[in-house]
Coordinates of C-alpha atoms in Angstrom, one line a residue:
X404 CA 15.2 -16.5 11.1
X405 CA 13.3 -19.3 13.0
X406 CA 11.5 -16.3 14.7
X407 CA 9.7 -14.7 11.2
X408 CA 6.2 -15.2 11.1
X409 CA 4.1 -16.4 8.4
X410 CA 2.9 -14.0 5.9
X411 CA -0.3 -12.8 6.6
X412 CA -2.6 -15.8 5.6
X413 CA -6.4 -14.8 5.4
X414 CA -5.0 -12.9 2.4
X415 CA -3.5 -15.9 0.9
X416 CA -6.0 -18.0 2.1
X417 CA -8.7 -15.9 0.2
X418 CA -6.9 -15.5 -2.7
X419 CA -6.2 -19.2 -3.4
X420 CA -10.2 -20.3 -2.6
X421 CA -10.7 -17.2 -5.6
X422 CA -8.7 -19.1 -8.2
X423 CA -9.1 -22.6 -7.0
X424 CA -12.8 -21.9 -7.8
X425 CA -12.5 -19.9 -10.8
X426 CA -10.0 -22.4 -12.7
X427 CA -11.8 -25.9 -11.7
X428 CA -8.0 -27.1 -9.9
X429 CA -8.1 -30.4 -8.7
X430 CA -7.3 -30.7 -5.0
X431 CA -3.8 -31.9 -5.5
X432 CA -3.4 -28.6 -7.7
X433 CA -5.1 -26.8 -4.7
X434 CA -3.0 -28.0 -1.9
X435 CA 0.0 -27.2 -3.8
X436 CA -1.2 -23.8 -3.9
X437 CA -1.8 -24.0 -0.3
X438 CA 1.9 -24.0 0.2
X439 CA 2.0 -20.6 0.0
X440 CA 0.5 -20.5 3.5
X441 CA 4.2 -21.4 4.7
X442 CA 5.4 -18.3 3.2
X443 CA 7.7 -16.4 6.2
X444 CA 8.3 -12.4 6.1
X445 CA 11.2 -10.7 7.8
X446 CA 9.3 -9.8 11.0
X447 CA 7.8 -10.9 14.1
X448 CA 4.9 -10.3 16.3
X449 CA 6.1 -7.7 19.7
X450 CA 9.6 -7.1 18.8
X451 CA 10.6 -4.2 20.9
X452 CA 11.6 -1.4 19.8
X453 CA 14.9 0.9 20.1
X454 CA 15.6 2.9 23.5
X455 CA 15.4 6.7 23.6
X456 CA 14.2 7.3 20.1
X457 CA 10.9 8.8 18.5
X458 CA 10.5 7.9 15.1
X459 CA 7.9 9.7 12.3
X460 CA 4.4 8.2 12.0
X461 CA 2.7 6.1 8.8
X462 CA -0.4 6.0 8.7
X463 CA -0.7 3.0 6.1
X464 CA -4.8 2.7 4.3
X465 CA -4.6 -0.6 2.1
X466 CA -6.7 -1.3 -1.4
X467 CA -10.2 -2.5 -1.3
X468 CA -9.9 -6.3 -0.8
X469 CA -6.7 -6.5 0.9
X470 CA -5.1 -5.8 4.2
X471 CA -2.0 -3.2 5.2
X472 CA -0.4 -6.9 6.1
X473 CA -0.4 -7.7 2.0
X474 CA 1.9 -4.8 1.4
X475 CA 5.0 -6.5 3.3
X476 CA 7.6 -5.1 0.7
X477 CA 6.8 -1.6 1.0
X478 CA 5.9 -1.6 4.9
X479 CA 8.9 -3.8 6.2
X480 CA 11.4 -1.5 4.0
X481 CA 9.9 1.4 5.9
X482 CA 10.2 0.0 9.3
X483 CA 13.4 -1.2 8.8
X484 CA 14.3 2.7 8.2
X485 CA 13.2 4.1 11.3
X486 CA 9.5 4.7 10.9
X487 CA 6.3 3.2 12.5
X488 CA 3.8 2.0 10.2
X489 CA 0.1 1.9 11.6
X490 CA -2.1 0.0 9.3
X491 CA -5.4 0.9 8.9
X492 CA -7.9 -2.1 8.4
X493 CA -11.7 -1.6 7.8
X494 CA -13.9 -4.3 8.7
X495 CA -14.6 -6.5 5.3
X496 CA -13.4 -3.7 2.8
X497 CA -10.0 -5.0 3.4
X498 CA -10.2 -8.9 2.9
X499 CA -10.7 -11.6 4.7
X500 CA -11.1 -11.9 8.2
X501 CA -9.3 -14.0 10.6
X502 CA -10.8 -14.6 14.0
X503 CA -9.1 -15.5 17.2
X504 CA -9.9 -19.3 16.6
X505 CA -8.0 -19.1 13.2
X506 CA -11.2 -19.4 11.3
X507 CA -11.5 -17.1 8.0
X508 CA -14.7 -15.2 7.7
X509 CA -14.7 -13.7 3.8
X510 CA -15.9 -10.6 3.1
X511 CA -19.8 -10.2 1.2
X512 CA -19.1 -8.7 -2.0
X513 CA -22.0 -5.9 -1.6
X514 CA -19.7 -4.7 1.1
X515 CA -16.9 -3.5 -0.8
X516 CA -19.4 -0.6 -2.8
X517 CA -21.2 2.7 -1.3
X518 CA -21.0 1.4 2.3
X519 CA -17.6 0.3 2.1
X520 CA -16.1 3.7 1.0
X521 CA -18.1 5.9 3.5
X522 CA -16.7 3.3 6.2
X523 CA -13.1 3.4 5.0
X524 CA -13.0 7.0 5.0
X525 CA -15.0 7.3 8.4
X526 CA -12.1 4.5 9.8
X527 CA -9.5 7.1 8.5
X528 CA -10.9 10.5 10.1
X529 CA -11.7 8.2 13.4
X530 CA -7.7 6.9 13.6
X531 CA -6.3 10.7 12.6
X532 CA -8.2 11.8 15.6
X533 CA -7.6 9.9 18.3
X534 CA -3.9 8.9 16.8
X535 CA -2.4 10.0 20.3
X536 CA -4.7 8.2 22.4
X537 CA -3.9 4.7 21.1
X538 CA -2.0 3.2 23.5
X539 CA 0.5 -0.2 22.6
X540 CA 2.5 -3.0 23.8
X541 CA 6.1 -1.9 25.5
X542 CA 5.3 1.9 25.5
X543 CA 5.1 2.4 22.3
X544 CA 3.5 5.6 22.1
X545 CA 6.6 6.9 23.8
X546 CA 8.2 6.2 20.4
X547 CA 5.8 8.0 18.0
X548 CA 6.4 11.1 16.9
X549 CA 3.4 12.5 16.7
X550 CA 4.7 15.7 15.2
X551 CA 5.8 13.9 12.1
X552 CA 3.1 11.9 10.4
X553 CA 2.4 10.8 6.6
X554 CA 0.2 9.4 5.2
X555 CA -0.1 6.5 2.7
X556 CA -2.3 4.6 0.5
X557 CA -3.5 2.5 -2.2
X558 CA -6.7 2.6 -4.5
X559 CA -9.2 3.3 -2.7
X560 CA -6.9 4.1 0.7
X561 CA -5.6 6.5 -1.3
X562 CA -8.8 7.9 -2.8
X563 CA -10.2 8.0 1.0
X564 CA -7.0 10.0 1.9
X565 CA -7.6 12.4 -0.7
X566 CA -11.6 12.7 0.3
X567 CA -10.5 13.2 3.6
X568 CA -8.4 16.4 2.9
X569 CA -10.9 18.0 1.2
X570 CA -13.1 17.5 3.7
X571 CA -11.0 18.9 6.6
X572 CA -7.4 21.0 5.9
X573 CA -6.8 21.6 9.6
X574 CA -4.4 18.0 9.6
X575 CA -1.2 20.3 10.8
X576 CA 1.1 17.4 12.1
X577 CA 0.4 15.6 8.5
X578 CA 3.7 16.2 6.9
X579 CA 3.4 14.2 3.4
X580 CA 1.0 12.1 1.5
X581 CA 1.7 9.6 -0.9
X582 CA -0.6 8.2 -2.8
X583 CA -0.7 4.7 -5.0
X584 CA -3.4 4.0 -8.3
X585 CA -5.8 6.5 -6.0
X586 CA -9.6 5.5 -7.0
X587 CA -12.3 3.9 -5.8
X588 CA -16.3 3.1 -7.1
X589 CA -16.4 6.6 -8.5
X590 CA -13.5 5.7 -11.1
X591 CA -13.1 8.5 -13.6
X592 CA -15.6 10.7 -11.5
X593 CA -12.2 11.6 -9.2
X594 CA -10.0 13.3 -11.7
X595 CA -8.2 15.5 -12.0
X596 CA -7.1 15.1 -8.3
X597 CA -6.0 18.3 -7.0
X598 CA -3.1 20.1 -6.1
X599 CA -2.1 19.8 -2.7
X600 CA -0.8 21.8 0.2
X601 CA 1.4 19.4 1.8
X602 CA 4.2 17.9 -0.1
X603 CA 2.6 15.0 -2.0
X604 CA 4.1 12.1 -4.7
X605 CA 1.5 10.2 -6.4
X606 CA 2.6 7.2 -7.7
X607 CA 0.7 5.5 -10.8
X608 CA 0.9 1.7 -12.4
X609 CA 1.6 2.5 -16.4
X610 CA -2.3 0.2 -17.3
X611 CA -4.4 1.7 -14.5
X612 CA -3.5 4.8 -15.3
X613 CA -4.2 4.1 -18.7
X614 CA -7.7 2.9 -17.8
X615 CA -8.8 4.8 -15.6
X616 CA -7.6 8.1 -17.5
X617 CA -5.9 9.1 -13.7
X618 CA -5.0 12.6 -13.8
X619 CA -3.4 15.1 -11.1
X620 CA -3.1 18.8 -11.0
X621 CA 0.2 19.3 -9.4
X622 CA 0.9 22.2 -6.8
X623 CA 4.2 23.3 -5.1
X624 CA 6.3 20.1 -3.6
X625 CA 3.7 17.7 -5.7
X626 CA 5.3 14.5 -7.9
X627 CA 4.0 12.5 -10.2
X628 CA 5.6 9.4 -11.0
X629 CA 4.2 6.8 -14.0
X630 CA 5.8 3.4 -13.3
X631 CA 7.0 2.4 -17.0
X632 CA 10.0 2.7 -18.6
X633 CA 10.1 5.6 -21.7
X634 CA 9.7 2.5 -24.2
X635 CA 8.0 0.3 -22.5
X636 CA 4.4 -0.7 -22.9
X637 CA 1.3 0.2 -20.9
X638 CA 1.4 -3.4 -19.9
X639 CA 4.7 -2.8 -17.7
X640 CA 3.3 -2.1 -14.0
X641 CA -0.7 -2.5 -13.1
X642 CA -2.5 -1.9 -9.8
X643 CA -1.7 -5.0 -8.0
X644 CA 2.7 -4.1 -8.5
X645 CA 1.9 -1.8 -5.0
X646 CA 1.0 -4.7 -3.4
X647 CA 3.0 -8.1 -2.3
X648 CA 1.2 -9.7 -5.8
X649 CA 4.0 -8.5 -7.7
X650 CA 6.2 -10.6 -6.2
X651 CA 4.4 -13.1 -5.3
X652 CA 4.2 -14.1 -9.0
X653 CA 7.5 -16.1 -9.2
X654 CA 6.8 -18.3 -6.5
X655 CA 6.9 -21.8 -8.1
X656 CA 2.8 -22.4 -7.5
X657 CA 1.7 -19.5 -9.8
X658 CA 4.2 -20.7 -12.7
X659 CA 0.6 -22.4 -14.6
X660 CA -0.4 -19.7 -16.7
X661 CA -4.3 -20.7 -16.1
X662 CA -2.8 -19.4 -12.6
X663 CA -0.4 -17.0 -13.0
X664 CA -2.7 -14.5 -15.2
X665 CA -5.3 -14.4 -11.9
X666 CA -2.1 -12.3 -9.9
X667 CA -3.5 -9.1 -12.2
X668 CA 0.3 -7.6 -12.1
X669 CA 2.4 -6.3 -14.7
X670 CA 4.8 -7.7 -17.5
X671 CA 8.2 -6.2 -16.0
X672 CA 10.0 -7.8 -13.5
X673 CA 8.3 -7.5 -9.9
X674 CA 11.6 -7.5 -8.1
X675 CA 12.7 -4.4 -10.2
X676 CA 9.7 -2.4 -9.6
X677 CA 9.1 -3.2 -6.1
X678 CA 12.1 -1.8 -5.4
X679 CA 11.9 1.1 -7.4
X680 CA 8.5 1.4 -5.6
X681 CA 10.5 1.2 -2.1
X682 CA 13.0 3.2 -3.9
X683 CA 10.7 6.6 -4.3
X684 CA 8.7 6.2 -1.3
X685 CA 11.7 5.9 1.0
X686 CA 13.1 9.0 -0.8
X687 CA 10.0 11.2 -0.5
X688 CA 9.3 10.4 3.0
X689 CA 12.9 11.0 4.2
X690 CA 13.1 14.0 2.7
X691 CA 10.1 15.6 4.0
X692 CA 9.5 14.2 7.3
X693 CA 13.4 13.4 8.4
X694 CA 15.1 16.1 6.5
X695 CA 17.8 14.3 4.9
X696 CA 17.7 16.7 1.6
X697 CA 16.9 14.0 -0.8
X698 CA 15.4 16.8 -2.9
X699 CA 18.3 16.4 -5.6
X700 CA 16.9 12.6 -6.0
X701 CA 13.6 14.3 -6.3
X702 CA 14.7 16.5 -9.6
X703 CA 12.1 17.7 -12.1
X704 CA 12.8 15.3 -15.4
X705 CA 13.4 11.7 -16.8
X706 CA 14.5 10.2 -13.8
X707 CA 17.0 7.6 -14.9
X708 CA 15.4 6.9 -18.5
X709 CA 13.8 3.7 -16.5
X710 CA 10.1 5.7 -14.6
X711 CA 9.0 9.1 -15.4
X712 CA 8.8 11.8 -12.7
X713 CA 6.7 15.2 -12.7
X714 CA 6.7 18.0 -10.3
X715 CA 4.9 20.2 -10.1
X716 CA 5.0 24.5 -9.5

């Protein structure tokens, strides 16, 4: 354990400037918030990987505002199941900015609009085609499998993963897509997504769908999954539950509600639903890219009476 490293901190570090700022806190409130720059994950930087084994490729596109490293729950659980997880940063549109000297450069808000989603999608189409030429630490490239690759993302990841596709079908070695709250700028101008070729599970919070009016036309080996139990309100999941924010929330500095309402998460329990997050993508990707035949977790219905899940054809 002494070897984990600290979660990723221009995130934090960004985050905690936001609400110090936004709520007035006194600088004894703010260096207690500051503790959650001692935060450890269960990783570490150049761990080497196994021996004589390939594993399936994720390519990982992070929300507007933060970095693949502020989805820890969902990329560690994947790693830790035999996939490698390439996260896909864009210059400002992800967050903050740490340079070499450990000083945080913070991204101009006029960044994030039309420039900011041309770039994002340009970074995406750049890393698909040259994936094979990236070369790593301890040979890694001798451990991709470069005939198995998926693809992942979040807001407006997702939204440039689906803009991408349309663009350009020809991506043969992309096995799966999953997509989480897919939007960006356009909002409501995106729907209804449509139905896809490769096996695909889109993944909504209960509110953002709500708000948004998200809708998907669903094709042969598509899902849909609303995260909200039958009963539950709208309120239950929201767009920030895909990222680390959702559990985050119970760390003792965000107990203040002037605080804890700035998180922008749900009213269920985070732990629950980041594991039912973990829970379906897991599922999805080992059954189309490692062919475990976890189609029979996959059925068409109420899955559980706790999230709703749609297939399509």
């Amino acid at each position: 354990l002494e070897k984990r490293d600290k979660y990723y901190a221009p995130f934090l570090f960004e985050m905690n400037r936001w609400i110090v700022k936004k709520n007035k806190l006194s600088k004894q409130d703010a260096a207690k918030l500051n503790e959650l720059l001692n935060i450890k994950i269960y990783a570490s930087i150049n761990s080497e990987p196994i021996n004589n084994r390939k594993f399936p490729i994720v390519l990982f596109m992070p929300g507007s505002g933060a970095s693949a490293q502020t989805y820890n729950n969902v990329i560690s659980n994947l790693v830790s199941n035999g996939y490698i997880v390439i996260g896909v940063n864009s210059l400002f549109i992800n967050g903050a900015l740490k340079l070499s000297n450990d000083h945080v450069v913070l991204p101009p808000k006029a960044y994030l609009d039309v420039d900011g989603r041309m770039e994002n999608m340009s970074d995406l189409k750049f890393v698909l085609d040259h994936l094979t030429e990236i070369k790593y630490k301890f040979n890694l490239e001798k451990h991709m499998d470069f005939n198995n690759l998926a693809l992942i993302g979040h807001s407006r990841g997702a939204m440039s993963i689906v803009n991408r596709l349309k663009q350009n079908k020809n991506y043969n070695h992309i096995k799966s897509i999953l997509l989480m709250d897919p939007a960006d700028m356009l909002m409501q101008k995106n729907y209804p997504l449509p139905p896809f070729s490769i096996p695909t599970m889109i993944m909504w919070s209960s509110y953002f769908k709500k708000e948004v009016k998200g809708e998907a036309l669903l094709g042969k080996n598509n899902y849909e999954v609303i995260l909200k139990p039958k009963n539950a309100s709208d309120s239950f999941t929201h767009h920030n539950n895909f990222s680390d924010q959702g559990t985050l929330q119970y760390h003792p500095v965000y107990r203040p509600p002037s605080v804890h309402k700035e998180i922008a998460v749900g009213n269920g329990n985070g732990y629950e639903i980041a594991t039912s997050i973990n829970y379906y993508v897991l599922t999805f990707l080992d059954n189309y890219l490692k062919n475990k035949g976890a189609e029979k977790n996959l059925e068409c219905k109420d899955f559980d009476d706790i999230y709703l899940l749609k297939c399509g054809q």
